[in-house]
Coordinates of C-alpha atoms and ligand atoms in Angstrom, one line a residue:
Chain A
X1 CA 163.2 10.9 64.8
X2 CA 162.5 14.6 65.1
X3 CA 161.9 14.8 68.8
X4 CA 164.4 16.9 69.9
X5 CA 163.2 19.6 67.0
X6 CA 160.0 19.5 68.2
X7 CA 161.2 20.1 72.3
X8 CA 162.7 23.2 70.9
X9 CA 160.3 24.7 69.5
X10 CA 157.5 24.0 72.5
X11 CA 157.8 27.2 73.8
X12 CA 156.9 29.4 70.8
X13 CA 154.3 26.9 69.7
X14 CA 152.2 26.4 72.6
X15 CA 152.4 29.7 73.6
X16 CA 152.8 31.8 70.6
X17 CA 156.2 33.3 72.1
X18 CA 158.3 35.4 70.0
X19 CA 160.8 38.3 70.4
X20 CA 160.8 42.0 70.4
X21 CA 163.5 44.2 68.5
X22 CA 164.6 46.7 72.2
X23 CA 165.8 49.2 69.5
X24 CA 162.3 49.9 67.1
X25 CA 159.9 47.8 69.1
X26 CA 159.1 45.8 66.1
X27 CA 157.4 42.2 67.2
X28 CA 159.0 39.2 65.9
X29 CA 157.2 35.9 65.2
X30 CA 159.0 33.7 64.9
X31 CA 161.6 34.5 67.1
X32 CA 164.7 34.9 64.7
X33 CA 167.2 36.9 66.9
X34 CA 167.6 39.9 64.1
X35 CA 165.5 42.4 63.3
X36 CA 164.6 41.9 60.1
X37 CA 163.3 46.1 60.0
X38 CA 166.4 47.6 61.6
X39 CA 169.0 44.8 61.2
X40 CA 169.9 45.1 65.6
X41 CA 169.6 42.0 67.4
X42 CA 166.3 41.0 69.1
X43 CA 167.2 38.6 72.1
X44 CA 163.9 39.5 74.2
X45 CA 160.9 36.9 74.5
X46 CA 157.2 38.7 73.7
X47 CA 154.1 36.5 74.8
X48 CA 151.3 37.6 71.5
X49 CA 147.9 38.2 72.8
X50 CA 147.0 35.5 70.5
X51 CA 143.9 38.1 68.8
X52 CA 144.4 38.5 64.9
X53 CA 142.0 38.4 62.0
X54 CA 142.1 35.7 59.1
X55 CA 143.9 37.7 56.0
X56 CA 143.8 34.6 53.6
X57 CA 142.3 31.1 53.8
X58 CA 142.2 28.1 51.9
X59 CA 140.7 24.3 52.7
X60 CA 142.8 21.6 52.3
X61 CA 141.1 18.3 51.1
X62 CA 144.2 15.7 50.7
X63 CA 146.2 16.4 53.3
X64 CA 149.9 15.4 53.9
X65 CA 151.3 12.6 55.5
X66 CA 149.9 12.4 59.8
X67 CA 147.2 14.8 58.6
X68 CA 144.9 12.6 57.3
X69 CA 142.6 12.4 60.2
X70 CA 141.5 15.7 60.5
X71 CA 141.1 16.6 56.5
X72 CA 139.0 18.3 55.1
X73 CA 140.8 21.6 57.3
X74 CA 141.4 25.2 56.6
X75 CA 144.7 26.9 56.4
X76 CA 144.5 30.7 56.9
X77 CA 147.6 33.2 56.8
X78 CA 146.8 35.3 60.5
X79 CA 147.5 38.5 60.7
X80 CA 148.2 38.9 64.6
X81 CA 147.1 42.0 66.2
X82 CA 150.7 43.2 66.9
X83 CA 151.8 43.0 63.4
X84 CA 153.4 39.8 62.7
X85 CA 151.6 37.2 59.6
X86 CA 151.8 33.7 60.5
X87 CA 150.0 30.7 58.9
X88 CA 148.2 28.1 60.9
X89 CA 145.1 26.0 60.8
X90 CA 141.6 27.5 61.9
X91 CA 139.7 24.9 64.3
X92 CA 136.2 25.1 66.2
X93 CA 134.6 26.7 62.9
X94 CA 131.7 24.6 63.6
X95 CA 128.9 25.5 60.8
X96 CA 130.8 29.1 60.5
X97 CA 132.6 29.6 56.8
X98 CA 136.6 31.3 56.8
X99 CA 136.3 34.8 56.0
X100 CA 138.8 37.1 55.2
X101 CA 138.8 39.8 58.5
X102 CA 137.4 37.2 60.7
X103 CA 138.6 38.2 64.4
X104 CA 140.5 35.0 65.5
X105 CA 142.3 33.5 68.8
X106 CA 145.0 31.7 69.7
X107 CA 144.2 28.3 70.9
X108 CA 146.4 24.9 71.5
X109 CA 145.7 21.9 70.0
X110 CA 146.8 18.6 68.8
X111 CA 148.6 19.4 65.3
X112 CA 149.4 15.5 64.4
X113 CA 150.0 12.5 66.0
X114 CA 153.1 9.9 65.3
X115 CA 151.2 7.1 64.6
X116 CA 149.1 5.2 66.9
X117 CA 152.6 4.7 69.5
X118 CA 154.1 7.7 68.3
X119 CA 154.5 11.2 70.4
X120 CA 151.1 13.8 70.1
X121 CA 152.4 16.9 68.5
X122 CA 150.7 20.1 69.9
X123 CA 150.7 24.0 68.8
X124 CA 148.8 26.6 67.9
X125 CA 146.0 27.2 66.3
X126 CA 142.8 29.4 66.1
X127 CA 139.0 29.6 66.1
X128 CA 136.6 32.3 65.9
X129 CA 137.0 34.5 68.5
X130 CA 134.1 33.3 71.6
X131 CA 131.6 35.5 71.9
X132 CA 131.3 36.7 75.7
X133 CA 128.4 37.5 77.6
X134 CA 125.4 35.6 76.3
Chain B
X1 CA 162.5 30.0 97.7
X2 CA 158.3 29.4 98.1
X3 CA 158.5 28.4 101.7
X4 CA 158.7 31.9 103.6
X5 CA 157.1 30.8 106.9
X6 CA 159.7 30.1 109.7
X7 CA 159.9 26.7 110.7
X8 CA 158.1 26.7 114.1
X9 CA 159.4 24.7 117.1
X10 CA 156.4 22.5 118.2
X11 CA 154.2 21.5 114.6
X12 CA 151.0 22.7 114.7
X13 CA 149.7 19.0 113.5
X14 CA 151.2 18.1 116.9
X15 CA 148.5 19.8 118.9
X16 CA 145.9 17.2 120.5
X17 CA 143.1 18.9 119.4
X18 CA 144.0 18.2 115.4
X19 CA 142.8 14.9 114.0
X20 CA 140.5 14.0 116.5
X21 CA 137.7 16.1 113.9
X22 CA 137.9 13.9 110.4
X23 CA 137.4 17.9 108.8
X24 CA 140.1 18.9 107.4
X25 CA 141.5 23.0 107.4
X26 CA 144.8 24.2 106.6
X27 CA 146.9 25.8 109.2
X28 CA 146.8 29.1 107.1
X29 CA 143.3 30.5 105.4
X30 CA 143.4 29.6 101.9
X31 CA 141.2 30.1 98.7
X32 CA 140.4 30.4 94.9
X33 CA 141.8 32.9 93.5
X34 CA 141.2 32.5 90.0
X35 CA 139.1 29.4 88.2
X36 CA 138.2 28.9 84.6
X37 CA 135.8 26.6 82.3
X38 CA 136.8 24.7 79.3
X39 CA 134.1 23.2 77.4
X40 CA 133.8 21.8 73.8
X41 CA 131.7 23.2 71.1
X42 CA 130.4 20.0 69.6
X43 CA 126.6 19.1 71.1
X44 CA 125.1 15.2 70.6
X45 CA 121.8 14.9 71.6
X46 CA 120.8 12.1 73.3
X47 CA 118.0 12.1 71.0
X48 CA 120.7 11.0 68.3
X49 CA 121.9 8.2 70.8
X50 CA 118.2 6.6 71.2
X51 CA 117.5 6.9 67.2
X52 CA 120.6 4.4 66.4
X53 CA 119.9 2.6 69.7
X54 CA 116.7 2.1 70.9
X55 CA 114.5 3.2 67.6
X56 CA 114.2 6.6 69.7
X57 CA 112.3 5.0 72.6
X58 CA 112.7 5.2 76.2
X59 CA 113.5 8.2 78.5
X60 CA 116.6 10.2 78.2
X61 CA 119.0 11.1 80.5
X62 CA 120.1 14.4 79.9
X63 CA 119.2 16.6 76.4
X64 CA 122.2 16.6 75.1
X65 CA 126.5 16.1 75.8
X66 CA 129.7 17.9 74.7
X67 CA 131.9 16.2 72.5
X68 CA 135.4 17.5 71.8
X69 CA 137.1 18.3 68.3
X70 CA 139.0 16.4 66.8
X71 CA 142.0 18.0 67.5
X72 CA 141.1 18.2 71.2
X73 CA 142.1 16.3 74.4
X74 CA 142.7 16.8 77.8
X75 CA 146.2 18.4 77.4
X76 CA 144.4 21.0 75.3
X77 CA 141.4 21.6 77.0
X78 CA 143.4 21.5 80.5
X79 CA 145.7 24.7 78.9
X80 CA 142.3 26.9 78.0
X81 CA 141.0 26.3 81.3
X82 CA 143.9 26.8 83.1
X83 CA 144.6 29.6 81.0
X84 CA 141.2 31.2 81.8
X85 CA 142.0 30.8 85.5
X86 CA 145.0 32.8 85.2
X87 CA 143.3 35.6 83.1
X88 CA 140.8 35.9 86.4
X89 CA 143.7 35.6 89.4
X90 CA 146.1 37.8 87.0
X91 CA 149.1 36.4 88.1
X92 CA 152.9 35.5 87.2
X93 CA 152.5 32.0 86.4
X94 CA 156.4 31.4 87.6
X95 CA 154.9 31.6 90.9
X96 CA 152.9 28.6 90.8
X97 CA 154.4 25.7 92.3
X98 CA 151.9 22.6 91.4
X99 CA 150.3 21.9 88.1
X100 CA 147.7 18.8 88.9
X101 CA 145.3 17.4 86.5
X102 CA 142.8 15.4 87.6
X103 CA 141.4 12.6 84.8
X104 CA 140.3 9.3 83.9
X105 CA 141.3 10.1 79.9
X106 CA 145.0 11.8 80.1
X107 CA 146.0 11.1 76.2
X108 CA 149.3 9.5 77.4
X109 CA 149.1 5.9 79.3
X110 CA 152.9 7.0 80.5
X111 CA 154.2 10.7 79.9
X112 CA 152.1 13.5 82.1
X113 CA 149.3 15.5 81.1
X114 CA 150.2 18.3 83.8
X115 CA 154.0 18.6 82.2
X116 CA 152.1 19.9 79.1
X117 CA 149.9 22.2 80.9
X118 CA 152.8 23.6 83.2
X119 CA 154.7 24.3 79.6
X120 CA 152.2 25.8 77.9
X121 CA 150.9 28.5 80.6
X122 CA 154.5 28.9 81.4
X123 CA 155.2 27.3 84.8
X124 CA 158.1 25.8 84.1
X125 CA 160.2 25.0 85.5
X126 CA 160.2 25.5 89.0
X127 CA 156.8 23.4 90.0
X128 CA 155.6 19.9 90.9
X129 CA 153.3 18.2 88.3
X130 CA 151.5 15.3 88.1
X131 CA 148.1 13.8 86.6
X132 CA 146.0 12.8 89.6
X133 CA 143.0 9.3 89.2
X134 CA 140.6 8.1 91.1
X135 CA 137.5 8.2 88.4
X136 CA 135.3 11.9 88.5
X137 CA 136.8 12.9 91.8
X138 CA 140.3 13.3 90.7
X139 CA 140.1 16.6 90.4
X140 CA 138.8 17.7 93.8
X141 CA 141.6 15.6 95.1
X142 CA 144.1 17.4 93.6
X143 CA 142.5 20.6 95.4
X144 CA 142.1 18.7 98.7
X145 CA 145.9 18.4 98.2
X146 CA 146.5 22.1 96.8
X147 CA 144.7 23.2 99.6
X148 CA 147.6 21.8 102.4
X149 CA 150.1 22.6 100.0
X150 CA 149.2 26.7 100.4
X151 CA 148.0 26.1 103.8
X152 CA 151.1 25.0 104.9
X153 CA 153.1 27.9 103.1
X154 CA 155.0 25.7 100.9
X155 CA 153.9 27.5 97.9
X156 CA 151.7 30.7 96.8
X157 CA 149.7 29.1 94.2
X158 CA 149.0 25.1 93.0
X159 CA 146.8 24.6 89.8
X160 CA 144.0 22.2 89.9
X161 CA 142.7 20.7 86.9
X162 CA 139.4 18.5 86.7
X163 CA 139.1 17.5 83.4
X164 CA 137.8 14.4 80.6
X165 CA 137.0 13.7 77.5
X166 CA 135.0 10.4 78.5
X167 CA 135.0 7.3 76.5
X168 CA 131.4 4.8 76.2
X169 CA 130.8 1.7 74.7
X170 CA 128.3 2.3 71.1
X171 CA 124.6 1.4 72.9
X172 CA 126.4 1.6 76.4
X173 CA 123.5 3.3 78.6
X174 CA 126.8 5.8 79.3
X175 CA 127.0 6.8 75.6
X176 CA 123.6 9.4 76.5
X177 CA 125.8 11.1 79.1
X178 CA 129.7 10.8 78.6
X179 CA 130.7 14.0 77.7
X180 CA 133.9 16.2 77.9
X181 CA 134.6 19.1 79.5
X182 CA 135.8 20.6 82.9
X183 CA 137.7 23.3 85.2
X184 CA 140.7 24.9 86.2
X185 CA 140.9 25.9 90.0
X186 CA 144.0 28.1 91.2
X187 CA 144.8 27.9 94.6
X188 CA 146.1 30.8 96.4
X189 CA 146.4 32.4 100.2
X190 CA 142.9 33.6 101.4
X191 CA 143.7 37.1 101.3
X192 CA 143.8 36.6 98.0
X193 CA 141.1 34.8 97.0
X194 CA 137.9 34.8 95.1
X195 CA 136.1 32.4 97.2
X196 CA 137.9 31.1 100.5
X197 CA 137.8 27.8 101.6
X198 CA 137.2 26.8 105.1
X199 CA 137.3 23.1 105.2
X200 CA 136.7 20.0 103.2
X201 CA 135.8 16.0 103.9
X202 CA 136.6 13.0 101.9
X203 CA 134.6 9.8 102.5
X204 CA 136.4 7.0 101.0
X205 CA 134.9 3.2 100.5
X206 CA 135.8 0.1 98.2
X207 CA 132.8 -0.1 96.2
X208 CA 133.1 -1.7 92.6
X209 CA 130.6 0.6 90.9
X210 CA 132.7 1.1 88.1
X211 CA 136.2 0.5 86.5
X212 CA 138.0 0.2 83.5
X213 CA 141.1 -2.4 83.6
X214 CA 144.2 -1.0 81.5
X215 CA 144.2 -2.5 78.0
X216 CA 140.0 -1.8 78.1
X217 CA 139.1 1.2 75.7
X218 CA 135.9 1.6 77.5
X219 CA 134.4 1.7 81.0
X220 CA 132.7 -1.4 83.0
X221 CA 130.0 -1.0 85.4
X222 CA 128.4 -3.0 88.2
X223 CA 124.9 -2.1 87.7
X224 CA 123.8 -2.9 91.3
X225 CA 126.5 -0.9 92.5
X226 CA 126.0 2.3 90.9
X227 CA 123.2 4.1 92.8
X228 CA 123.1 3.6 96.5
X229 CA 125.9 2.0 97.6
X230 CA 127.4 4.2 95.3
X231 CA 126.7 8.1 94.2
X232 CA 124.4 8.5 97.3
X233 CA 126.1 6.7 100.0
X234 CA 129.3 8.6 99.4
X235 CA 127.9 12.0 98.5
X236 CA 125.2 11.8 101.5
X237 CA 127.7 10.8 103.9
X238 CA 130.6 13.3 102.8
X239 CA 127.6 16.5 102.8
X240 CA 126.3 15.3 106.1
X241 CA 129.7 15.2 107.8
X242 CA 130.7 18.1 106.7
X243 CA 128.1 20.6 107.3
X244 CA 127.6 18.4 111.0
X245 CA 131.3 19.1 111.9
X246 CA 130.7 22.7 110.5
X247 CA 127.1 22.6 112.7
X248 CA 125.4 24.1 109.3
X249 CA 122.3 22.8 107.6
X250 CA 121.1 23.2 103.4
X251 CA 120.1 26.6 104.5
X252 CA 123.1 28.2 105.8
X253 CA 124.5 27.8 101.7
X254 CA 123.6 30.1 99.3
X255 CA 124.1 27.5 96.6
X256 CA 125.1 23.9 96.3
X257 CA 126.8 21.7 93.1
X258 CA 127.4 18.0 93.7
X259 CA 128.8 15.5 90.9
X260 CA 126.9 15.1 88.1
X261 CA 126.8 11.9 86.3
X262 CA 122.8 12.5 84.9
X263 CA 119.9 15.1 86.1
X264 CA 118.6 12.8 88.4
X265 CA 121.0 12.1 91.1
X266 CA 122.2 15.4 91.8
X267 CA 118.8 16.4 92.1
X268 CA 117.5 13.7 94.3
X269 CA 120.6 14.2 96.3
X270 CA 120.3 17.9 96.9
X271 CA 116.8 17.3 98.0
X272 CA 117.5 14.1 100.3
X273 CA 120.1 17.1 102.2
X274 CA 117.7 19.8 102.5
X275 CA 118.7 21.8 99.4
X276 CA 115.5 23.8 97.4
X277 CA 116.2 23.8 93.3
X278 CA 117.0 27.1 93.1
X279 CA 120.5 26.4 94.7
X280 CA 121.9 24.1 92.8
X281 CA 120.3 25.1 89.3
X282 CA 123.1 27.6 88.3
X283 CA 125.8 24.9 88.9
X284 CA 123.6 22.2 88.0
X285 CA 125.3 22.0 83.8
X286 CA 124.6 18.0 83.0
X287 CA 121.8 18.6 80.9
X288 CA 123.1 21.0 78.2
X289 CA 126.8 19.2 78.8
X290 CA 126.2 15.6 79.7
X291 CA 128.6 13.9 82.5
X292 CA 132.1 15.4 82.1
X293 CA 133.4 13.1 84.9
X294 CA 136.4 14.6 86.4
X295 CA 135.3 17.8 85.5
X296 CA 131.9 17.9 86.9
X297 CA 131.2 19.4 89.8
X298 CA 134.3 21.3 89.5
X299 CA 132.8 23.3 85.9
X300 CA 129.4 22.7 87.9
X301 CA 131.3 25.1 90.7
X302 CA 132.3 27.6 88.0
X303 CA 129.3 28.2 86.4
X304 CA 127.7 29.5 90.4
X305 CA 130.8 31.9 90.8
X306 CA 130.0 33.5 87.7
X307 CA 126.6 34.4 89.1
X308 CA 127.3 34.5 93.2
X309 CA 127.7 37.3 95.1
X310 CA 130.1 38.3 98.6
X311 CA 129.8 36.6 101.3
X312 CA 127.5 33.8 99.2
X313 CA 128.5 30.3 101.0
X314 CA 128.8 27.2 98.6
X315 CA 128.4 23.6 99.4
X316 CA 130.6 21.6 96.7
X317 CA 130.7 17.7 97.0
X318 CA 132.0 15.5 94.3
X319 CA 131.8 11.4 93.6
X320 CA 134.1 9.5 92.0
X321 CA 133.9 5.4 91.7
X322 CA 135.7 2.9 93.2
X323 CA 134.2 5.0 95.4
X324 CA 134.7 8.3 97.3
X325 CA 133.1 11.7 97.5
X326 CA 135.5 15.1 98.5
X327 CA 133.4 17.8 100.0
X328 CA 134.2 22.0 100.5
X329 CA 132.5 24.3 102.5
X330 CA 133.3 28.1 100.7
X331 CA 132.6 31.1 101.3
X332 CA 133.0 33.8 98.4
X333 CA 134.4 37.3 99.3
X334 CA 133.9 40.4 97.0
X335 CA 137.1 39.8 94.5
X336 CA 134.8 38.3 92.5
X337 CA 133.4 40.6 91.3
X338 CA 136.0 42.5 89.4
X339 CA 137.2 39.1 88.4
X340 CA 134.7 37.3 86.6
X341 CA 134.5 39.2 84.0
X342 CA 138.3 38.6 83.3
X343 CA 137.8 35.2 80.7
X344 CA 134.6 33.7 79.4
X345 CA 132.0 32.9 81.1
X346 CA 131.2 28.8 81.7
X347 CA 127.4 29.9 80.3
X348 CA 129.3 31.6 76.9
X349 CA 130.9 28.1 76.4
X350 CA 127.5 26.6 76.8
X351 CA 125.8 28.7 74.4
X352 CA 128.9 28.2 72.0
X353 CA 127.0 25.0 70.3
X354 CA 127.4 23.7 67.1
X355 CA 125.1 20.0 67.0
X356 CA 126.7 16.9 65.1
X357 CA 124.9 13.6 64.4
X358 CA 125.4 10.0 65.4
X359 CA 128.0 9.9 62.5
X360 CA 129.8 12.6 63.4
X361 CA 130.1 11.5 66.5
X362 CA 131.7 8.0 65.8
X363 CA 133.8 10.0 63.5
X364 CA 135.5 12.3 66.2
X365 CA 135.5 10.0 69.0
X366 CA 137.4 8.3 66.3
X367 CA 135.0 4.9 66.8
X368 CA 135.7 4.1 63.1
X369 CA 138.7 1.6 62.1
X370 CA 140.7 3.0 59.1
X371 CA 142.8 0.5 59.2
Ligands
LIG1 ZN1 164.2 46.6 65.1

C-alpha cells in the first residue's frame, strides 16, 4: 500500500512546488533540502510558473503496470523556465507532434489509477502551451 | 480569524422586513472577483452520434460536444478553472475559506472532489470543502451559499466550482449533447469585485425529470417531464420572480445566460422573457460545447464577462433536475477590465479543438470492457 508516499508528495506534485537555495538563488525541483550548486541548505518552498519547453521526448507504446489505459503516451524531459529539468508526460497534444523547444505548461491530471476500487493518483503534467486571444 | 465584523446586538435577519421578499441579498455587498473557464480539447460531432445511430438521419441538437482526455476528470478540470479564477482576482489563496464543487460526475462516490481542488491551488488548510448535487444547478448553489458566506463576513473569499464530465447511454438522445466542461467562480466583498451581485432566487419543485439511482452508470429520464414542467417552468418562474422583486424587465440587462441542456431551450426561453438574441449569444456556448451540466450556465456566464463592459447588468438563471432553477441579478463594475485578460479566455478554449470520431469517443469515455 503506498498511500502515505503518495500524501507526501501531493504538494510538489500537484502544484509543482519546490525549494529555493536563500544563499545563490538556485531553484530546486524536486525539493531536496541541499543545494546541490553551493552545498547550503535550501528549506524555502518555490511555486514554478509551470512554463518550460520540451528538451527531449520519446512515445511510450507498452506501458508499465496501471498505465496501460492511456498508452500509446509521450514522455518528454522539461526544461522549466527557472532552470530545473524534470521528466513528465505531455497530454492534450491533440493532432500536434512532440518537438524539441516546444513551449509547454504545467497542468494536473490523473497519472494512474489503483485499479477499478483503488485511489486515483494525480500530478503533473503538460500540454502545449494554449494559445490566447483567438 | 476570517470573521472581523463585530457581533451586533439585535441580528440583522431579525428585522421584520427580511423574509417577507423570497429574494435573497446578503447583509454586506458582495461579488465576483475572479472567475475562470475549463474546457476540454476533444470535439464529437453530433454528426458522428447520428452516423452510428440513426444512419445520419434526423435533426441534431447542437454541432458538436466536448469530451475530456483521458487523463481528465472533474478534480482536474475543477484545479484549471479554479486556477484561472485565481490568476484573474490575484489573490493569496490561504485566504479563501470554502472550496465547493458543484457536480453530478465527482470521480469518487465517497472521498471529496473540493479536498483535491483546495490542495492543489493551495488552500489548505484553513477552509471548508465540500462537493455540492443537485443535477446542473449544483454549482450555482454552491454560489447562492458563497454568497451568505461573504455577506455575512465569515470569510473574504469561497470558491465555486460548476463542473462535469457527463456520462450518456450509447444511442441515448443525451449522447448528442453530454458534454464536459465548466467554471470557476470566486467570491469576494463587492469592493472587490469584478461583477457584483445584488440578489438571487431559487425556485425549487419535485419534478422527476431526470435521475440517476447510485449503482446506475448512466442517467434516466422521464420524457414527459423534461420540457415544461421541467426546464421552463423552473427557469420561467425563477427569471420572472426575480426581475419582478427587482421591478426590472429583459431590457434593463445588458446580457442574459440561462442553463443550457440544447440550443433550443435557452433560446425559446430567453425569448418567452423578453430577451432579443443578441443578449444571450456571447454566453449562449451549447453548440460548439454541448450540455456541460453543472457547468453550464456558469462557463455560459464566463464567456459574457470576457466581452461585457462597466456597469453592463447580467441576468444569470440556471436549471437543474429533480427540479430547481437559481437565478442572479449582476451588475459588472470596471475591474474587469484589467482582469480578463489575466488567464485564457473561455472563447481560446473553444477554439482549442482537436475532433475525434465515434471510436475515439467510446475509447475515452472508456465505454469499452477490457476486461
Ligand atoms: Zn545554493
Amino acid at each position: 500500500m503506498e498511500l502515505p508516499r503518495h500524501w507526501r508528495l501531493q504538494n510538489q506534485r500537484y502544484g509543482l512546488v519546490g525549494e529555493v537555495c536563500d544563499q545563490c538563488g538556485v531553484k530546486l525541483f524536486p525539493p531536496r533540502d541541499v543545494c546541490p550548486s553551493c552545498a547550503e541548505p535550501a528549506h524555502e518552498q518555490y511555486t514554478f510558473s509551470g512554463r518550460g519547453q520540451v528538451y527531449s521526448h520519446s512515445t511510450v507504446y507498452s506501458a508499465p503496470a496501471g498505465y496501460e489505459e492511456y498508452a500509446p503516451y509521450t514522455v518528454a524531459l522539461v526544461k522549466l523556465d527557472e532552470g530545473p529539468m524534470l521528466t513528465a508526460q505531455l497530454t492534450d497534444l491533440g493532432d500536434q507532434e512532440p518537438e524539441i523547444g516546444m513551449p509547454v505548461e504545467m497542468v494536473t491530471r490523473r497519472l494512474r489509477a489503483e485499479g477499478e476500487q483503488g485511489m486515483i493518483v494525480y500530478g503533473y503534467k503538460f500540454r502545449p502551451v494554449m494559445s490566447q486571444g483567438s | 480569524m476570517s470573521g472581523t465584523a463585530p457581533a451586533q446586538s439585535t441580528h440583522p435577519a431579525a428585522h421584520p422586513a427580511v423574509g417577507v421578499s423570497p429574494l435573497m441579498r446578503p447583509h454586506y455587498p458582495v461579488g465576483i472577483v475572479g472567475y475562470g473557464a475549463y474546457i476540454p480539447r476533444y470535439r464529437l460531432p453530433a454528426s458522428e452520434v447520428a452516423r452510428i445511430w440513426t444512419d445520419g438521419k434526423g435533426g441534431l441538437p447542437v454541432r458538436e460536444k466536448a469530451v475530456p482526455g483521458l487523463d481528465e476528470d472533474v478534480a482536474t478540470m475543477s484545479v484549471e478553472a479554479a486556477r484561472n479564477a485565481l490568476k484573474r482576482a490575484g489573490i493569496d489563496p490561504a485566504l479563501i475559506r470554502a472550496v465547493w464543487v458543484g457536480s453530478e460526475s465527482h470521480p469518487y462516490a465517497v472521498k471529496p472532489t473540493s479536498t483535491i481542488v483546495a490542495e492543489a491551488i493551495g488552500a489548505v488548510p484553513n477552509t471548508q470543502a465540500a462537493d455540492w448535487e443537485f443535477a446542473c444547478k449544483a454549482g450555482t448553489e454552491a454560489m447562492q451559499a458563497a454568497i451568505g458566506l461573504v455577506g455575512a463576513a465569515m470569510a473574504r473569499y469561497a470558491l465555486c466550482i460548476g463542473m462535469d464530465t457527463a456520462q450518456s447511454r450509447p444511442g441515448d438522445a443525451l449522447e448528442y449533447t453530454a458534454a464536459a466542461g465548466g467554471a470557476a467562480i470566486l467570491i469576494g466583498p463587492a469592493e472587490e469585485s469584478l461583477a457584483t451581485i445584488s440578489a438571487s432566487y431559487s425556485y425549487v419543485t419535485d419534478t422527476p425529470d431526470f435521475w440517476r439511482r447510485p449503482d446506475d452508470s448512466y442517467p434516466s429520464h422521464g420524457d414527459r417531464f423534461t420540457g415544461e414542467p421541467g426546464y421552463f417552468n423552473h427557469t420561467l418562474s425563477a427569471a420572472k420572480a426575480l426581475m419582478e422583486a427587482l421591478e426590472t424587465s429583459a431590457s434593463d440587462y445588458t446580457w442574459a445566460v440561462f442553463h443550457q441542456p440544447n440550443l433550443k431551450f435557452p433560446q425559446r426561453a430567453a425569448k418567452m422573457l423578453g430577451f432579443e438574441q443578441e443578449q444571450t449569444a456571447p454566453g449562449l456556448l451549447v453548440g460548439d460545447i454541448g450540455n456541460t451540466y453543472a457547468g453550464s450556465c456558469m462557463v455560459g456566464l464566463t464567456g459574457i464577462l470576457d466581452i461585457t463592459q462597466p456597469d453592463d447588468r447580467i441576468l444569470m438563471v440556471s436549471y437543474g433536475s429533480g427540479a430547481g432553477a437559481d437565478a442572479f441579478d449582476l451588475t459588472v463594475t470596471d475591474k474587469v477590465l484589467e482582469r480578463r485578460d489575466g488567464a485564457p479566455m473561455t472563447r481560446d478554449y473553444v477554439a482549442r479543438r482537436t475532433e475525434i470520431d465515434y471510436a475515439t469517443y467510446t475509447r475515452y469515455r472508456r465505454k469499452l470492457r477490457t476486461k
